[in-house]
Coordinates of C-alpha atoms in Angstrom, one line a residue:
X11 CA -5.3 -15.6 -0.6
X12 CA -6.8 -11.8 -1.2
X13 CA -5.9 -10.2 -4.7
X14 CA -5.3 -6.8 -4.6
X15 CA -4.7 -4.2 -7.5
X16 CA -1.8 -2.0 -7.2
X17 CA -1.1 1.3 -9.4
X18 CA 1.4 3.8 -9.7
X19 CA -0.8 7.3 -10.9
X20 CA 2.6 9.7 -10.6
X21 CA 4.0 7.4 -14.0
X22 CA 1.3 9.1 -16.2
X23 CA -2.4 8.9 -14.7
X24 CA -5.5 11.2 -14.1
X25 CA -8.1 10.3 -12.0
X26 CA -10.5 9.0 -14.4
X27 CA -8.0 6.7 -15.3
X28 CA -7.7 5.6 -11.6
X29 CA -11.8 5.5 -11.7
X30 CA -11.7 3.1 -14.7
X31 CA -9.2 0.4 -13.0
X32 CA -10.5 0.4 -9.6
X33 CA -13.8 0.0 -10.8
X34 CA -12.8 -2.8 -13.5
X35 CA -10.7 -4.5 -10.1
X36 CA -14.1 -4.5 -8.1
X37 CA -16.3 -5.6 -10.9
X38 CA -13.6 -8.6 -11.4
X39 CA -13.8 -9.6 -7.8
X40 CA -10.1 -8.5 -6.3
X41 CA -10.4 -7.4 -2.7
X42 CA -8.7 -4.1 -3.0
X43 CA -7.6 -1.2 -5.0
X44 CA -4.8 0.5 -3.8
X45 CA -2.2 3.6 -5.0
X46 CA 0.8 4.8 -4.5
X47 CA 1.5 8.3 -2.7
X48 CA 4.3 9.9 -5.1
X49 CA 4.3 13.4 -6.4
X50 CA 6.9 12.9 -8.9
X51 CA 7.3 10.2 -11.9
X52 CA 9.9 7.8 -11.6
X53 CA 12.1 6.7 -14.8
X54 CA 12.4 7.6 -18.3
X55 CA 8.6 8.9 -18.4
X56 CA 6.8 12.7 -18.7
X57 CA 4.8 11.9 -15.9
X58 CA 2.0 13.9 -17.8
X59 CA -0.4 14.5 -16.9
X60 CA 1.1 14.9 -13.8
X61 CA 0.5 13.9 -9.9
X62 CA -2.9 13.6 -8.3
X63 CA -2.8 13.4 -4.3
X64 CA -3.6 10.4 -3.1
X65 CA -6.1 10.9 -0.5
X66 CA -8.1 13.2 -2.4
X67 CA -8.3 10.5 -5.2
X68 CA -9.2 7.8 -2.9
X69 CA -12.1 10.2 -1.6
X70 CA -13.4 10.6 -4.9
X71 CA -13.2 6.6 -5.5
X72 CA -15.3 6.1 -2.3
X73 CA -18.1 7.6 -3.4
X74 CA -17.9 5.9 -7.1
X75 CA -17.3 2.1 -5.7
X76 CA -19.3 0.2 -2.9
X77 CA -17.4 -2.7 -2.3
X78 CA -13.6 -3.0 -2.8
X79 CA -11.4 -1.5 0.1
X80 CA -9.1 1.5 -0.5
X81 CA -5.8 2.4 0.6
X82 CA -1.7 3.9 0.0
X83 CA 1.2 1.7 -0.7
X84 CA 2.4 3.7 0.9
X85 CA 1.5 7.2 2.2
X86 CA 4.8 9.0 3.2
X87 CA 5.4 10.3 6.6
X88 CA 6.9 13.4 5.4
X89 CA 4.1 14.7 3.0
X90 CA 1.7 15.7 6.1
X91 CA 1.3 16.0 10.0
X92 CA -0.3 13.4 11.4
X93 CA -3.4 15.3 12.7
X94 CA -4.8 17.1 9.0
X95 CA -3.7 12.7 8.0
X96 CA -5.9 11.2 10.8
X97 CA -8.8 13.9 9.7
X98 CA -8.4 13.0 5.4
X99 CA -8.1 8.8 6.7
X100 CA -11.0 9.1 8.8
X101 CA -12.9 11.1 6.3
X102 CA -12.4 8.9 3.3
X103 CA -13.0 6.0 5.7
X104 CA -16.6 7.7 6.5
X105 CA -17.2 8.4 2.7
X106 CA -16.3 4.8 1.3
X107 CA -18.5 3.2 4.5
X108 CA -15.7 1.7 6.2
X109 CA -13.4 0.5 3.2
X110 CA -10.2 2.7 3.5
X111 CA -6.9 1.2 4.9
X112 CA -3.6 4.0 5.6
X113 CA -0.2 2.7 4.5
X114 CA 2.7 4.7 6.0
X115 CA 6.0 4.7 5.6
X116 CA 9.0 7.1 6.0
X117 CA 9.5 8.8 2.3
X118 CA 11.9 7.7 0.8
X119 CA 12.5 9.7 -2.7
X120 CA 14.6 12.6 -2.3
X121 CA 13.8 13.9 -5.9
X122 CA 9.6 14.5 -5.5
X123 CA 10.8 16.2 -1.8
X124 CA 12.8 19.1 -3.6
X125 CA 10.2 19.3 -6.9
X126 CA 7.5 20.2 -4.5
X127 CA 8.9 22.0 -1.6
X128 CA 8.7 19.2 1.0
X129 CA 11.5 18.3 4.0
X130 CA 13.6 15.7 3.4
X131 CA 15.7 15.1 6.7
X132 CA 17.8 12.5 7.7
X133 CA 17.2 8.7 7.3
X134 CA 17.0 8.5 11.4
X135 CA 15.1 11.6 11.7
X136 CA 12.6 10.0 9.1
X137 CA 12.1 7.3 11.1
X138 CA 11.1 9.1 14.2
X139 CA 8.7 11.1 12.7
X140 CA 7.8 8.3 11.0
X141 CA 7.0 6.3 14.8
X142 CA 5.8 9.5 16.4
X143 CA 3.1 9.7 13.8
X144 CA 1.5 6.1 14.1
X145 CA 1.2 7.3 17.8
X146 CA -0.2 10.1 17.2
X147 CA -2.8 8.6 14.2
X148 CA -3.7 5.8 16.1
X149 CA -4.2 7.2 19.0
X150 CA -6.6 10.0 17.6
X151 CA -8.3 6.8 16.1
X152 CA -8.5 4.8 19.1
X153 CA -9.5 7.4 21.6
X154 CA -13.3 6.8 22.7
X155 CA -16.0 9.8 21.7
X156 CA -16.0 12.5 24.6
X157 CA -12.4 11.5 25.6
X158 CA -9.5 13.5 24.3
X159 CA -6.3 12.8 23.5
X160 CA -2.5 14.3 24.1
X161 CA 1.0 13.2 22.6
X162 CA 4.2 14.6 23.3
X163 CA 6.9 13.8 21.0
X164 CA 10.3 15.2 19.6
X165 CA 8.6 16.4 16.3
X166 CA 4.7 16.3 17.1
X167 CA 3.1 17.6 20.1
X168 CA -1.1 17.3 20.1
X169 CA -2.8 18.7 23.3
X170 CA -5.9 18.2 23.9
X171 CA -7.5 16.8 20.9
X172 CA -11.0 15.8 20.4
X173 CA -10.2 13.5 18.4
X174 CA -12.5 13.8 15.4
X175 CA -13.9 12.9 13.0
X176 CA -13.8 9.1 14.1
X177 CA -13.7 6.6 11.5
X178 CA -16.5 3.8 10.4
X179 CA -14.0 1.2 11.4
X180 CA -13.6 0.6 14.4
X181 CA -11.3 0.6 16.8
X182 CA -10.0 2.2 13.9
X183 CA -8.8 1.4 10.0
X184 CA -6.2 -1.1 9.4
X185 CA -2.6 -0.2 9.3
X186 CA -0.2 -1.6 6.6
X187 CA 3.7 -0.9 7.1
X188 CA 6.1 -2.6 5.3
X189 CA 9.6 -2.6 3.9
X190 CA 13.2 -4.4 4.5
X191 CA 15.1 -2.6 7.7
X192 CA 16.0 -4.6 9.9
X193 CA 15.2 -3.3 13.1
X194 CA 13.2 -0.4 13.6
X195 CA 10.3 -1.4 10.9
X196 CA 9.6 -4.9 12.5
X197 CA 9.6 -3.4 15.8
X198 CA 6.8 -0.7 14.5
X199 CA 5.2 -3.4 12.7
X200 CA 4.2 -5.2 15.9
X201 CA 3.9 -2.5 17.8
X202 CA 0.9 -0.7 15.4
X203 CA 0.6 -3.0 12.1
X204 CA -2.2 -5.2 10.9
X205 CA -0.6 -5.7 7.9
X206 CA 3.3 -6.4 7.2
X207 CA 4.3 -6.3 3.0
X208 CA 7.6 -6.7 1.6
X209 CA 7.5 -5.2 -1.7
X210 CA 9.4 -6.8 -4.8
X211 CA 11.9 -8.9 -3.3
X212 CA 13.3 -12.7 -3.3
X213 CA 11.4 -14.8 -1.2
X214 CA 14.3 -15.5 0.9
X215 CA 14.2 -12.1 1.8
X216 CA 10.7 -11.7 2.4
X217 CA 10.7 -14.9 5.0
X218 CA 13.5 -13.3 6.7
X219 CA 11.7 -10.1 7.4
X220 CA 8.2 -11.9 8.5
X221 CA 10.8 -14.1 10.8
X222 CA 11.7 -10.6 12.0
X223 CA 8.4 -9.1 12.7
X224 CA 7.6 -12.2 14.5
X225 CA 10.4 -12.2 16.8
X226 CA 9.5 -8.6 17.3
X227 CA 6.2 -9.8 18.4
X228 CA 7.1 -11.9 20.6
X229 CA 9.4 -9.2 22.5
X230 CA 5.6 -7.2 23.1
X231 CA 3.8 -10.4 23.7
X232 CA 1.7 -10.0 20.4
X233 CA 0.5 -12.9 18.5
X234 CA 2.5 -12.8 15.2
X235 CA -0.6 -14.6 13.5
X236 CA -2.7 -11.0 14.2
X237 CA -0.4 -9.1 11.4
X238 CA -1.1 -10.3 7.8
X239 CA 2.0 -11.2 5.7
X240 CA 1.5 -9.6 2.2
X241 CA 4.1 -9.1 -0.8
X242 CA 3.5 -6.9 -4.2
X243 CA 4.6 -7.8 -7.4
X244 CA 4.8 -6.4 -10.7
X245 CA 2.3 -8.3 -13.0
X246 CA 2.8 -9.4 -16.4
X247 CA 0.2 -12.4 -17.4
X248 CA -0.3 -13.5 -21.0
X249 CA -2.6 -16.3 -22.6
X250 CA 0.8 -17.1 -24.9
X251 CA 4.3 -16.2 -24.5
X252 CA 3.6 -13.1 -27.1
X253 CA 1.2 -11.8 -25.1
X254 CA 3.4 -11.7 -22.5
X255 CA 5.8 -10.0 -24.0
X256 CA 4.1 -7.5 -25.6
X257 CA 3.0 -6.7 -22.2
X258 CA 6.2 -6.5 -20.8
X259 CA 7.5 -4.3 -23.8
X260 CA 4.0 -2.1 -22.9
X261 CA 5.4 -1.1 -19.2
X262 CA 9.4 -0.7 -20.5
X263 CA 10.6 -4.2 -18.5
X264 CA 12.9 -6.6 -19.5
X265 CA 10.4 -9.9 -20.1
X266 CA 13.1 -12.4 -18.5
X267 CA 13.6 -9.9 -16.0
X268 CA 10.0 -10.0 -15.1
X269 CA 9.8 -13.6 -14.8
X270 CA 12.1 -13.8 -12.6
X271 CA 11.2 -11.5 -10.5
X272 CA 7.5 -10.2 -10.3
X273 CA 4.8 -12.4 -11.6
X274 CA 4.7 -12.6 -15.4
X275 CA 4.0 -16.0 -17.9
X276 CA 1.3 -17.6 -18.6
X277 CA -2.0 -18.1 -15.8
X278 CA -0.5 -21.5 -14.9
X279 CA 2.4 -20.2 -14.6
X280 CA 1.4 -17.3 -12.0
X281 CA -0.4 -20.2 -10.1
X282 CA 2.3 -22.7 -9.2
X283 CA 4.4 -19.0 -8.8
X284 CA 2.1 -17.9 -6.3
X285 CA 1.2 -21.1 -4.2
X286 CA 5.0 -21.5 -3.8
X287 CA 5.3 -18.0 -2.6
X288 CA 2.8 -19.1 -0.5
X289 CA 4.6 -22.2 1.4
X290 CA 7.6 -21.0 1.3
X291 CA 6.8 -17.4 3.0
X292 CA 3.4 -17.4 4.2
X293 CA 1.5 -15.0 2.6
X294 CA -1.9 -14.5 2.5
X295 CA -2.4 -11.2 0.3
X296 CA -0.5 -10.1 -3.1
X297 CA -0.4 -6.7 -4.3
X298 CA -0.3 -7.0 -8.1
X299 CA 1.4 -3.8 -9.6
X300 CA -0.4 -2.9 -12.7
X301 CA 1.5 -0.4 -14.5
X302 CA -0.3 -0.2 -17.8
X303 CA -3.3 1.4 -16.5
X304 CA -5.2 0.9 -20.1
X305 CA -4.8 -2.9 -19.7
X306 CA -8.0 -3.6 -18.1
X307 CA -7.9 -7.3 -20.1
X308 CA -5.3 -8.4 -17.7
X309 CA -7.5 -7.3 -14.8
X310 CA -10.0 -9.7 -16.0
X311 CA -7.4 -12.2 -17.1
X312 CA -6.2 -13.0 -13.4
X313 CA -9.4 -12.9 -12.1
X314 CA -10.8 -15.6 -13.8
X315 CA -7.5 -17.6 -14.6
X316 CA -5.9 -17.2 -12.1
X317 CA -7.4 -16.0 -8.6
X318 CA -10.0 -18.7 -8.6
X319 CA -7.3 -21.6 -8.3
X320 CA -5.6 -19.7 -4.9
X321 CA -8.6 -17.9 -3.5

């Protein structure tokens, strides 16, 4: 099972503060570090000291790591055109030596739209720009040097593209989608994933959704096993009980709510949690969402304790 750190910058983060935890993740061993793409905080916070684009953060991290991979949980459709997107992916995929990985997703909070000037349409409309643009990434990706490439759509039209710059990874960088609809993400998801996550839900839930991604597969004659089944949880680990508390007092969470529904208790705990996770839904990566970006301790804390037992 891969280990992957998860933050959320928009809550209150600069990017030395990113710097700190993804180097503290890579110096504990977890595969990963990964960010969200929000330009607005989310709750009962200041956000201060305010948003820092996520590609341009992962560029700098790419030249300040070597070995952990990179990547959005997830990059929203609706922040940029899937051209200048392919160019930043491919760029920080160059810089980092072949490390980065793009999430994508719709957009889905209307609030950080308005706040910075960005088109929120429709829930339907989302989702076509949102298919038109893995088209139009991966194929930019996956066309072959001196080739060029061409895409017609509704709300993206490229003509005659070089294609550049091309990424380290090739044929290109993996591609995580996720969420819970019911039709149109599983059908994407076979169609251009490499990576399926269901974030913070019941694992009924989740196994439903791989179920549908599967059967989706099937309809394309892909081999479900090709797509990586991955959840993220919000993490909360403690040595005692007090511990644990105090950490879930530190991120503003209800401590039974946390136990029941992201990964929180003691390291023992977090391992049976996990490796039933595991048999009932298949899994093979876990995204754990650190929100207290100070508590390196806990970065440490599963990575000895904990990852070690499910690795």
């Amino acid at each position: 099972m891969d280990f992957r750190i998860f933050t959320e910058p928009q809550q209150g983060a600069d990017y030395d503060d990113l710097l700190r935890v993804a180097r503290a993740a890579e110096d504990a061993g977890y595969d990963a570090f990964f960010r969200s793409d929000h330009y607005l905080a989310m709750g009962d916070v200041s956000g201060e000291p305010g948003p820092t684009d996520a590609w341009i953060t992962l560029a700098g991290l790419a030249r300040e790591t070597s070995r952990i991979r990179l990547g959005t949980l997830v990059t929203a459709a609706t922040f940029r055109h899937p051209g200048p997107l392919a160019i930043s992916v491919s760029q920080v995929d160059r810089m980092s030596g072949g490390r980065v990985e793009l999430g994508l997703g719709t957009g889905w909070f209307e609030a950080e739209h308005l706040a910075y000037g960005l088109e929120f349409p429709s829930l339907g409309e989302r989702f076509d720009r949102f298919a038109e643009q893995l088209a139009v990434v991966t194929g930019l990706w996956e066309t072959l040097p001196g080739d060029r490439f061409s895409f017609s759509g509704k709300h993206y039209t490229v003509v005659d593209s070089p294609a550049l710059p091309k990424p380290v990874q090739q044929p290109r960088p993996p591609v995580v989608i996720g969420g819970r609809g019911a039709t149109r993400t599983p059908a994407l998801a076979a169609r251009y994933a490499d990576e399926f996550n269901v974030p913070f839900a019941a694992p009924d839930l989740v196994s439903t959704q791989f179920e549908r991604v599967a059967a989706a597969c099937a309809e394309i004659d892909r081999d479900p096993g090709e797509i990586v089944r991955s959840i993220a949880l919000t993490v909360c680990v403690g040595r005692t009980d007090a511990e644990v508390a105090a950490r879930a007092l530190m991120i503003g969470r209800d401590e039974a709510q946390v136990r029941a529904e992201g990964l929180a208790g003691s390291p023992a705990e977090a391992v049976d949690r996990l490796g039933r996770w595991r048999e009932q839904t298949g899994i093979s990566r876990v995204y754990l969402q650190l929100l207290d970006l100070n508590d390196l301790d806990q970065i440490e804390l599963v990575a000895t304790e904990v990852v070690p037992q499910l690795g």
